[in-house]
XYZ file of C-alpha atoms in Angstrom:
568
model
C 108.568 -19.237 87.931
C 104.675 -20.853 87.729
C 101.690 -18.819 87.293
C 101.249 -18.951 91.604
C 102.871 -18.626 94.416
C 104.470 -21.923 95.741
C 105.560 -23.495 98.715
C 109.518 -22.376 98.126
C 109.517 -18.717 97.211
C 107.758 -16.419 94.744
C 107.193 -16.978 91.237
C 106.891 -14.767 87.834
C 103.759 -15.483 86.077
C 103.560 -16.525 82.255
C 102.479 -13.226 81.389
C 105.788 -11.798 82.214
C 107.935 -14.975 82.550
C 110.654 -14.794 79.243
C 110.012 -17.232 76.452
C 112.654 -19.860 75.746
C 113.231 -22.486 72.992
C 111.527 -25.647 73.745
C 113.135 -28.884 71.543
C 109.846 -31.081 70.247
C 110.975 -34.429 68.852
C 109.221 -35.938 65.783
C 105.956 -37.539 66.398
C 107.133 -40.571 64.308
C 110.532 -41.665 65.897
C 111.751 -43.682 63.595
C 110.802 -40.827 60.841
C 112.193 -38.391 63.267
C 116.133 -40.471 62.803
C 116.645 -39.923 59.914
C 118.892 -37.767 58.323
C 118.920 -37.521 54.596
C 115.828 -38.069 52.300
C 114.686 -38.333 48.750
C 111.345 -36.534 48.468
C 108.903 -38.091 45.278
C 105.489 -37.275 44.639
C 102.625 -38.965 42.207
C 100.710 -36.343 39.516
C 98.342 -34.609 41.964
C 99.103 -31.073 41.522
C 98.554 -30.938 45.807
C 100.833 -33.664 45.995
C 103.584 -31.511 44.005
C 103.017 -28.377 46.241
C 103.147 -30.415 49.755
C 106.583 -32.150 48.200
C 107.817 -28.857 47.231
C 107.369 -27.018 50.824
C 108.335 -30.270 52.406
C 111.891 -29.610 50.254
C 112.244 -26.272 51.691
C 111.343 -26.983 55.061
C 113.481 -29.988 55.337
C 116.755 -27.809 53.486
C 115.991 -25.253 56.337
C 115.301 -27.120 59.475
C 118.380 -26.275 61.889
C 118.693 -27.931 65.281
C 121.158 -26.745 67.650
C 122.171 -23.848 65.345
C 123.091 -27.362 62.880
C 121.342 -28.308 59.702
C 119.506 -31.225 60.895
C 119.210 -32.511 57.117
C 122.725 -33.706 55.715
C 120.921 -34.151 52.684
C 117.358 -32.758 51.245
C 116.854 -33.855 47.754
C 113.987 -33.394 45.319
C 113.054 -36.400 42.967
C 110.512 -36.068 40.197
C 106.966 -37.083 39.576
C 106.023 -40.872 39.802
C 102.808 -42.446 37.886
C 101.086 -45.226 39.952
C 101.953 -46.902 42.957
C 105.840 -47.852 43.203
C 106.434 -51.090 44.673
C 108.641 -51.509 47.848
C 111.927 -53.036 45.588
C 111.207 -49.567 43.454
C 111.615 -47.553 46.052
C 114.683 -49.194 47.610
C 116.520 -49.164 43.806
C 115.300 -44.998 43.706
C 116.963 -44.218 47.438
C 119.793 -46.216 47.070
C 120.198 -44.231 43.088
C 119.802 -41.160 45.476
C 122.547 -42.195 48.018
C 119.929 -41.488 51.001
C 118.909 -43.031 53.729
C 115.057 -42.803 53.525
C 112.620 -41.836 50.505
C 109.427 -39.579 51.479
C 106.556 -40.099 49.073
C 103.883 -37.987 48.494
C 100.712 -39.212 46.911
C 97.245 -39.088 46.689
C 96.815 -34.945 47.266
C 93.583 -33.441 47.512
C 91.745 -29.826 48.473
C 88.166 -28.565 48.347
C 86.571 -25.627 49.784
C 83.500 -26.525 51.938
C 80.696 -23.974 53.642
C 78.526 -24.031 56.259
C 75.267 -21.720 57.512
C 74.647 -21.292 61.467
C 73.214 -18.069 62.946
C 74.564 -15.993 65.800
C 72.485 -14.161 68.429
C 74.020 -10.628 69.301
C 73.173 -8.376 72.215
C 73.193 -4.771 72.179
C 72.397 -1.720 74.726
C 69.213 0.638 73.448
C 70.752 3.098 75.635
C 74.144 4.818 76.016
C 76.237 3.864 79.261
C 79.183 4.973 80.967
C 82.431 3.278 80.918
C 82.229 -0.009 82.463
C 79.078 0.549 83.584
C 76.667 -2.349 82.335
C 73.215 -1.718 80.373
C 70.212 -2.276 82.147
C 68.711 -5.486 81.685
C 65.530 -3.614 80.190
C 67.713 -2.203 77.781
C 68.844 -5.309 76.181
C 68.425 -5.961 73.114
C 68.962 -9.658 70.692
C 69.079 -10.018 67.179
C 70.366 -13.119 65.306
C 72.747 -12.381 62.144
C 73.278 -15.121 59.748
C 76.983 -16.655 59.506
C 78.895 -18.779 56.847
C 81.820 -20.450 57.961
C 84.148 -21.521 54.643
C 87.225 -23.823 55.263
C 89.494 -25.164 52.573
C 91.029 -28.194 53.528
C 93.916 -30.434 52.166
C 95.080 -33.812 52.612
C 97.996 -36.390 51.531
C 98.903 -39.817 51.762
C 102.524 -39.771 53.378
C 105.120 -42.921 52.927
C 108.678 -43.018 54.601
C 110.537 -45.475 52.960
C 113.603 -46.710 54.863
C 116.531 -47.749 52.738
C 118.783 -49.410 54.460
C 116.125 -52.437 55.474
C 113.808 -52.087 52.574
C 110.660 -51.281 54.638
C 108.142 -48.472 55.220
C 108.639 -47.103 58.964
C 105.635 -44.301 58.302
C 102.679 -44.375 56.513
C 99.744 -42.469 57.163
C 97.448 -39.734 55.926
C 98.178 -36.305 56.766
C 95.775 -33.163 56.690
C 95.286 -29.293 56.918
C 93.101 -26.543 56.926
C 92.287 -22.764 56.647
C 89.027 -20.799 57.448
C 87.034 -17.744 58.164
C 83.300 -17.141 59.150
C 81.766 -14.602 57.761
C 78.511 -13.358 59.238
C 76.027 -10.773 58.150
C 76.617 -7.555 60.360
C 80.860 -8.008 59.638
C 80.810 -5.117 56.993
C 84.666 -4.306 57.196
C 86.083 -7.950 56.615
C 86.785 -9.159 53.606
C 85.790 -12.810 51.982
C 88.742 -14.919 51.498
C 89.373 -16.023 47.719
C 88.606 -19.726 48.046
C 91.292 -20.380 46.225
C 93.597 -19.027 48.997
C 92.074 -21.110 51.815
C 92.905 -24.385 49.514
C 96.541 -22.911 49.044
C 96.280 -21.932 52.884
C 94.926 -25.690 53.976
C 98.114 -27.253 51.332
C 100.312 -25.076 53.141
C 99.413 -26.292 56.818
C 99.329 -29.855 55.208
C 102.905 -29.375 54.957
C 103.891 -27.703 58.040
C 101.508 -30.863 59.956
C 103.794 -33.025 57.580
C 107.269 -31.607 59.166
C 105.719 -32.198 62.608
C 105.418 -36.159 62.035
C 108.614 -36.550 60.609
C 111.134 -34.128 61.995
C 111.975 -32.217 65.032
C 111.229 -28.680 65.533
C 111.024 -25.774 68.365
C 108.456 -24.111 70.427
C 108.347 -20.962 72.221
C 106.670 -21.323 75.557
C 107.186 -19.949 78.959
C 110.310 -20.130 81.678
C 109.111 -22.570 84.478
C 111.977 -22.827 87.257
C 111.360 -23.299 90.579
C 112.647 -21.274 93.291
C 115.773 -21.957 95.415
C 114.517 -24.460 99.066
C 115.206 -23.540 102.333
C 117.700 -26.554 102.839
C 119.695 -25.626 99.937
C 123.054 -24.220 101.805
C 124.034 -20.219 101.238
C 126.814 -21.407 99.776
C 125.244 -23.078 96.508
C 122.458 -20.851 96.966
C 124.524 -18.044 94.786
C 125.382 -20.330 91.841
C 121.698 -21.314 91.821
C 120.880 -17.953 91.882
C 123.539 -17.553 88.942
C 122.264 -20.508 86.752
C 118.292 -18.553 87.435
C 119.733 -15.643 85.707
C 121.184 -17.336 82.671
C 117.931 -19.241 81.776
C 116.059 -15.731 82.319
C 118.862 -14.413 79.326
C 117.579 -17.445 77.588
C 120.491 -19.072 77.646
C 119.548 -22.596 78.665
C 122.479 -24.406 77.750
C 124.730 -22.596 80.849
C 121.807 -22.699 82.827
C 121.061 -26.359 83.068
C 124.728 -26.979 83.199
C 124.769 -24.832 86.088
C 122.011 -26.793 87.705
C 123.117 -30.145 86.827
C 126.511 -29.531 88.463
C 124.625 -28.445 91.768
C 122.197 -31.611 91.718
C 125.630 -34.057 91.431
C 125.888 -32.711 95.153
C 122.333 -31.876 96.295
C 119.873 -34.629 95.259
C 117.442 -34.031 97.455
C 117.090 -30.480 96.698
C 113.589 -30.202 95.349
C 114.293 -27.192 93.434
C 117.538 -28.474 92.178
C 115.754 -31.707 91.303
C 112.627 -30.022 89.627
C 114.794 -27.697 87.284
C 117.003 -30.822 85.973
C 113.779 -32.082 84.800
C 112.384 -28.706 83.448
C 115.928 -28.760 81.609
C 115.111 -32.322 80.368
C 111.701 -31.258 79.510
C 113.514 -28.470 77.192
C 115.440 -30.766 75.593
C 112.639 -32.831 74.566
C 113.230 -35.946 76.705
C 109.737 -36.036 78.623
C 109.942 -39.012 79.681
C 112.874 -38.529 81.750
C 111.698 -34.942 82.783
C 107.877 -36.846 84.099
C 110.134 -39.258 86.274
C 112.434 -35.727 87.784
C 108.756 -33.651 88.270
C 107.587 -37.084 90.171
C 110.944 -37.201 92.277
C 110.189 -33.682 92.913
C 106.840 -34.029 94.067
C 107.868 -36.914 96.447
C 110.805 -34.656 97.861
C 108.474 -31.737 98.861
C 105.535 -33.714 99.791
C 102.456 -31.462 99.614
C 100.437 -30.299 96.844
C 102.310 -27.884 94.593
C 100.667 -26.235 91.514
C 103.863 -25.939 89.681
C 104.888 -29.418 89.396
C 101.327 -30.640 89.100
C 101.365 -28.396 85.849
C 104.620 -30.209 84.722
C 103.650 -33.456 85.421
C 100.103 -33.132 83.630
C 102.389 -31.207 80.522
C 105.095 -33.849 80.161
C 102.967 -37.203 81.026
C 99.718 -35.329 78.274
C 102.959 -35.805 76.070
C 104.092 -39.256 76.651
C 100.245 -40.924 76.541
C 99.554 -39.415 73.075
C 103.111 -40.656 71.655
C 105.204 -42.896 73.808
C 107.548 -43.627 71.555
C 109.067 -40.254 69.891
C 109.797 -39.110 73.880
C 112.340 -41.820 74.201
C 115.375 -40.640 76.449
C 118.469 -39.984 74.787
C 120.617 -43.078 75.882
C 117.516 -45.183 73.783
C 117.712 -42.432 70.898
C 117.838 -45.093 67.557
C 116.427 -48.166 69.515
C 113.388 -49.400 67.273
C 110.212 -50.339 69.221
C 109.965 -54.196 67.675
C 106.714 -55.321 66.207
C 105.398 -58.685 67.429
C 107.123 -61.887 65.846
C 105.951 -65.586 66.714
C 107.758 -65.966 70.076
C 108.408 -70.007 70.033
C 111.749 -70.500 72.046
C 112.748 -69.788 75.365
C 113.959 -66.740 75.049
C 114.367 -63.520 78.102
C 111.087 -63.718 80.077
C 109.916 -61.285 82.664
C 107.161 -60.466 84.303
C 106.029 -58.278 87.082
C 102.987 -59.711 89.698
C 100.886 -57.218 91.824
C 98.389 -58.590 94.197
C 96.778 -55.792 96.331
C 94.276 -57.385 99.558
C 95.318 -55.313 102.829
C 93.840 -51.703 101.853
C 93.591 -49.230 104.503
C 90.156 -48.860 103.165
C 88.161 -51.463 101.366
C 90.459 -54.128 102.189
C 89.985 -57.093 99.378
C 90.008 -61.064 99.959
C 91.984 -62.537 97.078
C 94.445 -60.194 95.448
C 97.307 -61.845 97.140
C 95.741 -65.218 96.238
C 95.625 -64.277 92.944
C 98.842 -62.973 92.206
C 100.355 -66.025 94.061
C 98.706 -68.227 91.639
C 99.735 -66.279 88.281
C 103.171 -66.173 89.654
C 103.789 -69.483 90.356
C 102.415 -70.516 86.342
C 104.550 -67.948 85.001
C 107.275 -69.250 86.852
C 106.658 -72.565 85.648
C 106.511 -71.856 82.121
C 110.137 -69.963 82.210
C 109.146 -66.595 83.202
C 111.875 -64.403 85.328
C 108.991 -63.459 87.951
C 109.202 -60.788 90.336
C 105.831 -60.676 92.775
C 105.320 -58.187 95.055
C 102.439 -58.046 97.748
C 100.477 -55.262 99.286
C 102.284 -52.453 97.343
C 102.349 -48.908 99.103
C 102.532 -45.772 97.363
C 106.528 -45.040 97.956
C 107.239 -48.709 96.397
C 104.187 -48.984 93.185
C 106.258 -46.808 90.961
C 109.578 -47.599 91.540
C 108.505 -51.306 90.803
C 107.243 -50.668 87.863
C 109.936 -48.230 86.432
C 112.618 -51.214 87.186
C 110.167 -53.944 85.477
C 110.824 -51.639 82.280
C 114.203 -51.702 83.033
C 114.134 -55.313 83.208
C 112.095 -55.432 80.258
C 114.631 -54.000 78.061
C 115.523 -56.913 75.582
C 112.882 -59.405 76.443
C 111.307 -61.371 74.495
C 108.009 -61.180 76.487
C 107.684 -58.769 79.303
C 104.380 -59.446 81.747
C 102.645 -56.868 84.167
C 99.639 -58.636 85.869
C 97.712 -56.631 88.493
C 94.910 -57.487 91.326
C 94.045 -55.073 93.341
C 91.696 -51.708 93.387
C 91.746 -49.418 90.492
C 89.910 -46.630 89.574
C 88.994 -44.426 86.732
C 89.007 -40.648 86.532
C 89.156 -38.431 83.958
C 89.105 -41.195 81.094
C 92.558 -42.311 82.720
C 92.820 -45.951 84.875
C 94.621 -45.636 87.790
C 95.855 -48.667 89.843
C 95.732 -47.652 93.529
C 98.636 -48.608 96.286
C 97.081 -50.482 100.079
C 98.026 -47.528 102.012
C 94.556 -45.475 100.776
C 93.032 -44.172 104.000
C 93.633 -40.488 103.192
C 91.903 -40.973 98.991
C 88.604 -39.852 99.626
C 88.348 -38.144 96.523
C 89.122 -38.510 92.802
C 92.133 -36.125 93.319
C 93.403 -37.684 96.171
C 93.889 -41.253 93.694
C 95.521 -39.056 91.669
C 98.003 -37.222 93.336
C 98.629 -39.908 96.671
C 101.035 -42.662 94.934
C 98.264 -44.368 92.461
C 100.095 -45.429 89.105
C 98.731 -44.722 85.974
C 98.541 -47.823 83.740
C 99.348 -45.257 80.801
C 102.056 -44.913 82.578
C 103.326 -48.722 82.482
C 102.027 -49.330 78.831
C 104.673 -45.959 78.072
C 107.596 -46.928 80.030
C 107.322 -50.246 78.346
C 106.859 -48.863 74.931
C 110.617 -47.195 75.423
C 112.026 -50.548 76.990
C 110.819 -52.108 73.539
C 110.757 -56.128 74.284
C 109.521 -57.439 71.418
C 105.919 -58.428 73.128
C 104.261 -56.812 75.809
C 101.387 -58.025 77.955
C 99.244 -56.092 80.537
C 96.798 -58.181 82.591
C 94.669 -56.226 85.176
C 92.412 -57.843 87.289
C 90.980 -54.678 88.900
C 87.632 -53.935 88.173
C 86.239 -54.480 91.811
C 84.155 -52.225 93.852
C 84.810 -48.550 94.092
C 86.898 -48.093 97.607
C 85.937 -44.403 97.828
C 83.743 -43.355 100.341
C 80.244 -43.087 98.813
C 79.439 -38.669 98.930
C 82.660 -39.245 96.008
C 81.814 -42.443 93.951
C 79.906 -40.934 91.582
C 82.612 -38.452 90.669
C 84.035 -41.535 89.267
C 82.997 -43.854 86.507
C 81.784 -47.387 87.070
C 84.887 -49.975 86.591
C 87.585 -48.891 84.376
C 87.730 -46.796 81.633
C 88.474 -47.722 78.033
C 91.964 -47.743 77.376
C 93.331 -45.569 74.879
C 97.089 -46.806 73.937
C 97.423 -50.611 73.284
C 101.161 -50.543 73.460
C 102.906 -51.709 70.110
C 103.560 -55.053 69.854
C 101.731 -55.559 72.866
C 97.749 -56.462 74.218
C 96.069 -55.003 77.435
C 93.864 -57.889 79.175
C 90.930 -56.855 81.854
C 88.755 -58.750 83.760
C 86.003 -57.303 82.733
C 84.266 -54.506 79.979
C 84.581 -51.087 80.042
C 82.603 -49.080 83.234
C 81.678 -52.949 84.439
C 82.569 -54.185 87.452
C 83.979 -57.681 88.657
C 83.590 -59.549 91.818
C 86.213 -60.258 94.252
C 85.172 -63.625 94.335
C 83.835 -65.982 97.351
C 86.486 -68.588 96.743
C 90.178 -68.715 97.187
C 90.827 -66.854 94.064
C 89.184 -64.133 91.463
C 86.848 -65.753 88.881
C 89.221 -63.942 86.406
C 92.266 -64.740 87.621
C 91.418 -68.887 88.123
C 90.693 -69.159 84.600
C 94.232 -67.239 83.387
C 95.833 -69.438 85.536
C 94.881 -72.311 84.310
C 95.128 -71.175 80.347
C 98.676 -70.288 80.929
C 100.193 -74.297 80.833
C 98.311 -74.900 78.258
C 100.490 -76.082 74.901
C 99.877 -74.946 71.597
C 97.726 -72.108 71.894
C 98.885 -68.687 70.712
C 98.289 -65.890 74.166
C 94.722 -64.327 71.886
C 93.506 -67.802 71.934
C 94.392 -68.071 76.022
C 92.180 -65.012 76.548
C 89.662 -66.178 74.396
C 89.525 -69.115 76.457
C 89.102 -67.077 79.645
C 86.613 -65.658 78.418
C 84.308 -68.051 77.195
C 84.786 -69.949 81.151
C 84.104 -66.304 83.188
C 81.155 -66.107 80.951
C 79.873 -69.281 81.862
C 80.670 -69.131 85.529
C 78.985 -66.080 85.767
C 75.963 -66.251 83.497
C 77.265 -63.341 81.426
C 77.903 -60.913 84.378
C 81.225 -60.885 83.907
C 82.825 -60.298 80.088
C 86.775 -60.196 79.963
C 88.089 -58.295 77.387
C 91.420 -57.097 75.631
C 92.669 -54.840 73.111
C 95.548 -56.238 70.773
C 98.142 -54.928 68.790
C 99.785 -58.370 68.152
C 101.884 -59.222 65.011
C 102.106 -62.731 64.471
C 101.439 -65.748 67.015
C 102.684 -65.812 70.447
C 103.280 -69.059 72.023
C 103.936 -68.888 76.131
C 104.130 -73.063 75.990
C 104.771 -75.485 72.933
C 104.767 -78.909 73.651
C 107.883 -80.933 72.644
């Protein structure tokens, strides 16, 4: 039911397609657990108001037809700034499990003057026919655009380990424009745009820290060819019940028909549109991807899934965690000393189909081996296709679950597009375009920093030595930017390496190995120095050994030192 016809049988559009109840988790997860809360706020009469709709919100939210909140209750006024050992004595007094605070509330009304250019017809015309170009006539009108907007410092104190799991500030707003030839509207008290902007403050507030439902279109996919007659009339049955809106029998219905059918593409796209529902996009990305594998040609529908669900997962990793991980806490970085679970995944890319490299292999050989020295659990793989890049890395964060330190280094090709990096698999003959990397088995390295981010070790480390030349044939380089993009998510806990800046690009290398990847080799025995302090070192020797061509750099989100050797 997309918005075009696919590949396995017609389609409703979203105009007409009914509108069914879509879960959303909490963009804070560990906000988003929690089931009873104390709700304070300081003096600030827009901290009062924000507490006040965040009380009725909270006493209201249902989930599953069940009050989501066992218990909502509304605290008084606090002066100053309460310390941690305050707030603990006040939730504990409360009998809850968390305390929201509310300080720091402001509003204002700001305005702003732009002009407007409007066309008109000198001349009367028929229906739909259009005015004569002589006829044309432009006149600018003066405009005022007024917006009240609010704001709020938010703090979810966590009783039960003494310690803030949310604190941010949180915002809203309400407008009109106003402009000089709008006779019949009327100007908005100022005074309602502040209450207006408080009240969205609110509403943006519940977002953060609690579930809530969305109203969007039905998206099944049509029954396959190879799905027998037989099954074909319970499929047909379970279609029906999600067009009544009743998802619940519908994806039962489904579910019970994949158990026997899993290669059914339509069976195994609706299981993850039913995940998707649910609010477990991580788990509906992965179905959508099996999906796209099973029918193996473009398909508009589950590229619109895919691009929905994985948009999701890049912004907020953590609050899509699937439901057997529901709880788990995503740890922070502590000072990793011992010898605790190691593992690491090694990628070395040289035999492409086009643009084959020289030391990839080399260079993944080398990491591997240190790794392994130094007590990692080290899987390498060489000369990764498309059908094996993301299952590998999918069971690395599988592996990774519990670690200590979890590694993914890369060599190989990679490519930006979009603002996205995307590492690309040997078998590459048929990418001659920027939507070819895309959609032919490349893997997005959002995509490992978020499957990692659910797996939680405590540190994470992404080393990609990728920043070579651009293997796409020339008439389509320029669609692309120069070396890799920026990255966007440093994973919590964790610290993205590259071999080189932003939109720079770094040699292959003349030698046996990747200037790059020499120099991390041989930082990685080293005693005594925490893993910032490796890369530091790297850098300061691909510097030199290039004269400055070549800058390394990494974005951290480290907590604490990391040690990967201590001498004795």
């Amino acid at each position: 039911m997309s918005n075009a016809v696919n590949d396995m049988g017609h389609s409703l559009s979203d105009a007409v397609a009914p509108k069914i109840t879509f879960l959303l988790p909490a963009k804070n997860a560990d906000a988003g657990s929690l089931k009873s809360v104390l709700i304070l706020s300081d003096g600030s009469e827009v901290s009062a108001q924000i507490a006040m709709d965040l009380e009725s919100a909270m006493s209201k939210l249902r989930i599953e037809e069940r009050p989501f909140y066992t218990k909502v209750q509304m605290g008084g006024r606090l002066n100053g700034v309460p310390s941690d050992v305050q707030l603990a004595g006040l939730a504990a007094k409360a009998g809850t499990e968390a305390l929201v605070l509310v300080s720091g509330g402001v509003s204002e009304v700001r305005s702003t003057n732009s002009t407007e250019e409007r066309s008109t017809c000198a001349v009367q015309t028929k229906f739909l026919k259009a005015c004569p170009k002589e006829q044309v006539r432009s006149t600018r009108v003066s405009c005022t655009d007024t917006r009240g907007l609010a704001a709020a410092r938010i703090k979810v104190f966590r009783s039960s380990d003494k310690r803030s799991v949310f604190t941010d500030s949180v915002g809203g707003e309400s407008g009109q424009r106003l402009c000089s030839d709008e006779t019949t509207i009327a100007r908005v008290d100022p005074k309602q745009l502040t209450a207006n902007a408080v009240q969205n403050t609110g509403v943006n507030v519940m977002r953060v820290l609690a579930p809530s439902y969305e109203l969007r279109p039905l998206d099944l996919m049509s029954a396959d060819a190879g799905l027998p007659a037989a099954q074909r009339k319970d499929f047909d049955a379970a279609t029906k019940f999600a067009e009544a809106k009743r998802m619940d029998e519908a994806c039962r219905r489904f579910e019970e028909l994949y158990l026997d059918h899993k290669e059914s593409p339509a069976l195994t796209f609706n299981n993850a549109f039913c995940a998707e529902v649910r609010g477990d996009l991580l788990r509906a990305s992965q179905g959508y991807r099996r999906a796209s594998e099973l029918i193996n040609a473009p398909n508009s529908q589950i590229d619109r899934r895919i691009a929905i669900t994985e948009k999701a997962v890049r912004e907020n990793p953590v609050a899509f965690m699937p439901a057997d991980l529901a709880g788990t806490q995503v740890a922070r970085a502590p000072v990793i000393k011992g010898n605790g679970k190691r593992v690491a995944l090694v990628i070395g890319n040289s035999k492409y189909q086009r643009s084959a490299l020289v030391n990839p292999v080399n260079d993944a050989r080398l990491v591997s081996d240190k790794l392994t020295r130094i007590g990692f659990d080290v899987l390498t793989l060489e000369n990764v296709n498309s059908a094996r890049f993301a299952t590998a890395t999918r069971d690395f964060a599988t592996r990774a679950k519990g670690a200590d330190i979890a590694l993914f280094y890369y060599a190989g090709h990679a490519i930006q597009a979009d603002g996205e990096n995307f590492l690309m698999p040997v078998d590459n003959a048929k990418m001659r375009s920027i939507d070819d990397v895309r959609e032919q088995g490349s893997v997005q390295l959002a995509d490992i920093v978020a499957q990692l981010e659910v797996a939680a070790p405590a540190v994470k480390l992404l080393v990609i030595d990728a920043c070579r030349d651009n293997p796409l044939p020339a008439t389509s380089r320029s669609l692309a930017g120069s070396g890799l993009a920026d990255i966007k998510q440093v994973p919590q806990g964790g610290l993205i390496a590259f071999a080189t800046s932003p939109g720079s690009t770094a040699e292959d290398g003349i030698a046996r190995n990747s200037v790059f990847s020499k120099h991390f080799a041989a930082q990685l025995s080293v005693p005594n120095q925490n893993i910032e302090q490796v890369f530091k070192k790297v850098r300061e020797a691909v510097k030199a050994e290039t004269k400055n061509k070549q800058v390394p750099m990494e974005k951290s989100d480290l907590i604490g030192d990391v040690f990967l050797v201590q001498a004795k």
